[in-house]
Short mmCIF file of C-alpha atoms in Angstrom, two decimals:
data_model
loop_
_atom_site.label_atom_id
_atom_site.label_comp_id
_atom_site.label_asym_id
_atom_site.label_seq_id
_atom_site.Cartn_x
_atom_site.Cartn_y
_atom_site.Cartn_z
CA MET Q 1 -48.40 155.63 214.91
CA ARG Q 2 -50.41 157.98 212.65
CA ILE Q 3 -50.04 161.26 211.52
CA ILE Q 4 -52.64 163.83 213.39
CA GLY Q 5 -52.47 166.77 211.16
CA GLY Q 6 -52.36 168.47 208.30
CA SER Q 7 -52.67 166.53 205.03
CA LEU Q 8 -51.89 163.58 205.39
CA LYS Q 9 -54.04 163.21 208.69
CA GLY Q 10 -54.89 160.49 209.58
CA LEU Q 11 -52.61 158.18 207.49
CA ARG Q 12 -51.43 155.04 209.95
CA LEU Q 13 -47.71 154.72 209.20
CA ASN Q 14 -46.31 150.56 209.32
CA PRO Q 15 -42.44 150.68 209.91
CA PRO Q 16 -40.90 147.01 209.15
CA LYS Q 17 -40.76 145.54 213.16
CA ASN Q 18 -37.17 145.26 213.10
CA LEU Q 19 -36.31 148.66 213.54
CA PRO Q 20 -33.78 149.91 216.19
CA VAL Q 21 -36.48 152.77 217.00
CA ARG Q 22 -38.52 153.83 220.45
CA PRO Q 23 -41.09 155.99 218.51
CA THR Q 24 -42.72 158.92 220.37
CA THR Q 25 -46.31 158.04 220.89
CA ASP Q 26 -49.39 159.01 219.91
CA LEU Q 27 -50.38 160.60 222.86
CA ALA Q 28 -46.63 162.24 223.81
CA LYS Q 29 -46.87 163.52 219.77
CA GLU Q 30 -50.25 164.75 220.15
CA ALA Q 31 -49.01 166.34 223.22
CA LEU Q 32 -46.17 168.18 221.60
CA PHE Q 33 -48.09 169.23 218.58
CA ASN Q 34 -50.84 171.11 220.75
CA ILE Q 35 -48.37 173.09 222.09
CA LEU Q 36 -46.92 173.78 218.92
CA LEU Q 37 -49.64 175.17 217.55
CA ASN Q 38 -49.48 177.55 219.95
CA GLN Q 39 -46.12 178.83 219.16
CA VAL Q 40 -44.77 178.22 215.59
CA GLU Q 41 -46.75 178.79 211.84
CA PHE Q 42 -45.87 175.53 209.90
CA ASP Q 43 -46.11 176.52 207.30
CA GLY Q 44 -42.87 177.33 205.09
CA ILE Q 45 -40.87 176.72 208.42
CA LYS Q 46 -37.71 174.34 208.09
CA VAL Q 47 -37.00 171.71 210.69
CA LEU Q 48 -34.01 169.41 211.50
CA ASP Q 49 -35.21 166.00 213.02
CA LEU Q 50 -32.14 164.56 214.47
CA PHE Q 51 -32.46 160.86 215.42
CA SER Q 52 -35.55 160.77 212.96
CA GLY Q 53 -35.79 156.80 213.30
CA THR Q 54 -39.00 156.44 211.27
CA GLY Q 55 -39.37 159.41 210.59
CA ASN Q 56 -42.96 159.81 212.31
CA ILE Q 57 -41.98 163.43 213.43
CA SER Q 58 -40.53 164.59 209.84
CA LEU Q 59 -43.91 163.75 208.64
CA GLU Q 60 -46.06 164.78 211.03
CA PHE Q 61 -43.94 168.35 210.14
CA ALA Q 62 -44.20 167.40 206.67
CA SER Q 63 -48.14 166.98 206.56
CA ARG Q 64 -48.42 170.70 208.01
CA GLY Q 65 -46.41 172.16 205.56
CA ALA Q 66 -43.05 172.78 206.75
CA GLU Q 67 -41.16 173.45 203.96
CA GLN Q 68 -38.26 171.60 204.58
CA VAL Q 69 -37.75 169.00 207.09
CA ILE Q 70 -33.75 167.86 207.72
CA SER Q 71 -33.77 163.91 209.10
CA VAL Q 72 -30.57 162.76 210.06
CA ASP Q 73 -30.48 159.09 211.46
CA ARG Q 74 -27.71 156.33 211.38
CA SER Q 75 -29.43 153.74 210.73
CA ILE Q 76 -30.28 152.45 206.47
CA HIS Q 77 -32.93 150.74 207.37
CA CYS Q 78 -34.85 153.89 208.94
CA VAL Q 79 -33.64 156.58 206.42
CA ASN Q 80 -35.07 153.99 203.92
CA TYR Q 81 -38.41 153.42 205.70
CA LEU Q 82 -39.09 157.57 205.33
CA LYS Q 83 -37.43 158.15 202.22
CA ASP Q 84 -39.86 155.67 200.63
CA THR Q 85 -42.70 157.27 203.19
CA SER Q 86 -41.67 160.72 201.77
CA ARG Q 87 -41.92 159.47 197.97
CA GLN Q 88 -45.11 157.44 197.95
CA HIS Q 89 -47.16 160.40 200.13
CA ASN Q 90 -44.62 162.93 197.21
CA LEU Q 91 -43.32 164.86 200.16
CA THR Q 92 -40.31 166.11 198.23
CA GLN Q 93 -40.01 168.88 201.29
CA ILE Q 94 -37.84 166.07 203.42
CA LYS Q 95 -34.37 165.26 202.74
CA THR Q 96 -32.84 162.18 204.61
CA TYR Q 97 -29.20 161.44 205.68
CA ARG Q 98 -28.04 158.93 207.08
CA GLU Q 99 -25.01 160.10 209.45
CA ASP Q 100 -24.16 159.79 212.88
CA VAL Q 101 -26.42 163.03 214.42
CA PHE Q 102 -23.69 164.98 216.38
CA LYS Q 103 -21.12 164.26 213.15
CA TYR Q 104 -23.62 165.71 211.23
CA LEU Q 105 -24.47 168.95 213.56
CA ASN Q 106 -20.45 169.44 213.80
CA ILE Q 107 -20.82 170.02 209.60
CA GLU Q 108 -24.10 171.56 209.66
CA THR Q 109 -24.38 175.27 209.18
CA GLU Q 110 -27.85 175.80 207.72
CA GLN Q 111 -30.18 177.66 210.57
CA TYR Q 112 -33.65 175.60 211.40
CA ASP Q 113 -36.93 177.36 212.74
CA LEU Q 114 -37.16 174.69 214.78
CA VAL Q 115 -34.87 171.75 215.10
CA PHE Q 116 -36.42 168.12 217.23
CA ALA Q 117 -34.58 165.53 218.54
CA ASP Q 118 -35.55 162.27 219.61
CA PRO Q 119 -32.33 160.29 220.90
CA PRO Q 120 -31.78 157.38 222.30
CA TYR Q 121 -32.91 157.49 225.80
CA ASP Q 122 -29.62 155.28 227.51
CA LEU Q 123 -27.44 157.85 224.70
CA ASN Q 124 -25.17 159.44 227.55
CA ARG Q 125 -25.05 162.77 224.90
CA ILE Q 126 -28.26 164.09 225.62
CA PRO Q 127 -27.08 166.88 227.63
CA ASP Q 128 -24.70 168.40 224.65
CA LEU Q 129 -27.56 168.20 222.21
CA PRO Q 130 -28.28 171.86 223.61
CA LYS Q 131 -24.91 172.88 224.32
CA VAL Q 132 -23.98 171.90 220.38
CA VAL Q 133 -26.97 172.72 218.37
CA PHE Q 134 -26.28 177.00 220.52
CA ASP Q 135 -23.05 176.85 220.05
CA ARG Q 136 -22.54 175.98 215.89
CA ASN Q 137 -25.65 178.65 215.96
CA LEU Q 138 -28.33 176.06 214.08
CA LEU Q 139 -31.57 178.22 215.31
CA LYS Q 140 -32.85 181.16 213.64
CA PRO Q 141 -33.73 184.13 215.87
CA ASP Q 142 -36.66 182.79 218.10
CA GLY Q 143 -35.89 179.42 216.67
CA LEU Q 144 -37.27 176.16 218.77
CA LEU Q 145 -35.06 173.54 219.94
CA ILE Q 146 -37.08 170.32 221.74
CA VAL Q 147 -35.22 167.46 222.87
CA GLU Q 148 -37.00 164.56 224.07
CA HIS Q 149 -35.81 162.63 226.77
CA GLN Q 150 -36.69 160.23 229.96
CA SER Q 151 -38.53 162.61 232.46
CA MET Q 152 -36.43 161.84 235.14
CA GLN Q 153 -33.55 163.43 233.64
CA ASN Q 154 -33.26 167.43 233.81
CA LEU Q 155 -31.51 169.69 231.08
CA SER Q 156 -32.84 172.30 232.72
CA ASN Q 157 -29.03 173.63 233.54
CA HIS Q 158 -28.86 174.98 229.78
CA PRO Q 159 -29.42 179.39 229.63
CA ALA Q 160 -31.20 179.06 226.90
CA PHE Q 161 -33.67 176.19 228.89
CA VAL Q 162 -37.67 177.31 228.85
CA GLU Q 163 -39.60 174.38 230.12
CA GLN Q 164 -39.67 170.95 230.48
CA ARG Q 165 -43.31 168.85 229.96
CA LYS Q 166 -43.44 165.76 231.30
CA TYR Q 167 -46.13 162.53 229.41
CA GLY Q 168 -45.04 159.60 231.59
CA HIS Q 169 -41.25 157.74 231.33
CA SER Q 170 -40.67 160.41 228.37
CA SER Q 171 -40.79 163.95 228.45
CA PHE Q 172 -39.89 167.15 225.91
CA SER Q 173 -37.38 169.84 227.27
CA PHE Q 174 -37.40 173.41 224.85
CA PHE Q 175 -34.63 175.98 224.42
CA ARG Q 176 -35.70 179.17 222.83
CA GLN Q 177 -33.20 181.34 220.33
CA THR Q 178 -33.54 184.42 221.68
CA GLN Q 179 -33.69 187.55 218.91
CA SER Q 180 -29.94 188.87 217.90
#
């Protein structure tokens, strides 16, 4: 695992082996950020990273100039790893929360330019993520929600669905908040 762009480009991440995660592969992450390069101005954005795990995606956004990155995971070991890595590289824009993602979403009131969710693939509530994010109005106008999930899963029934991109067994589904 490595950071593929921005100020920390090339940094190798070496999380402990015992973390309960399935990190986004470098190949899928590189494809995702190539897509986002044409859609998102990274400097100054607010990002919410749900099921943040190792913080791989949070660190990538911080490296590319995000103003604020909120990372939520229920594993204290994941949260501590991301806190330590952020501190080590002086990434003060990353804030970590140890919390169940759905509980966190029910109390969150901030709006974000981009929400990224990489839930465990066996989580039965994956289809609920777009509904909760949009019902709670957590995206700014023209904001983007990206959900990583198994390629065989289809999330296209939400009205804000834009497209699904497949990378082997993993897919990214994109949802866009329309302008108010």
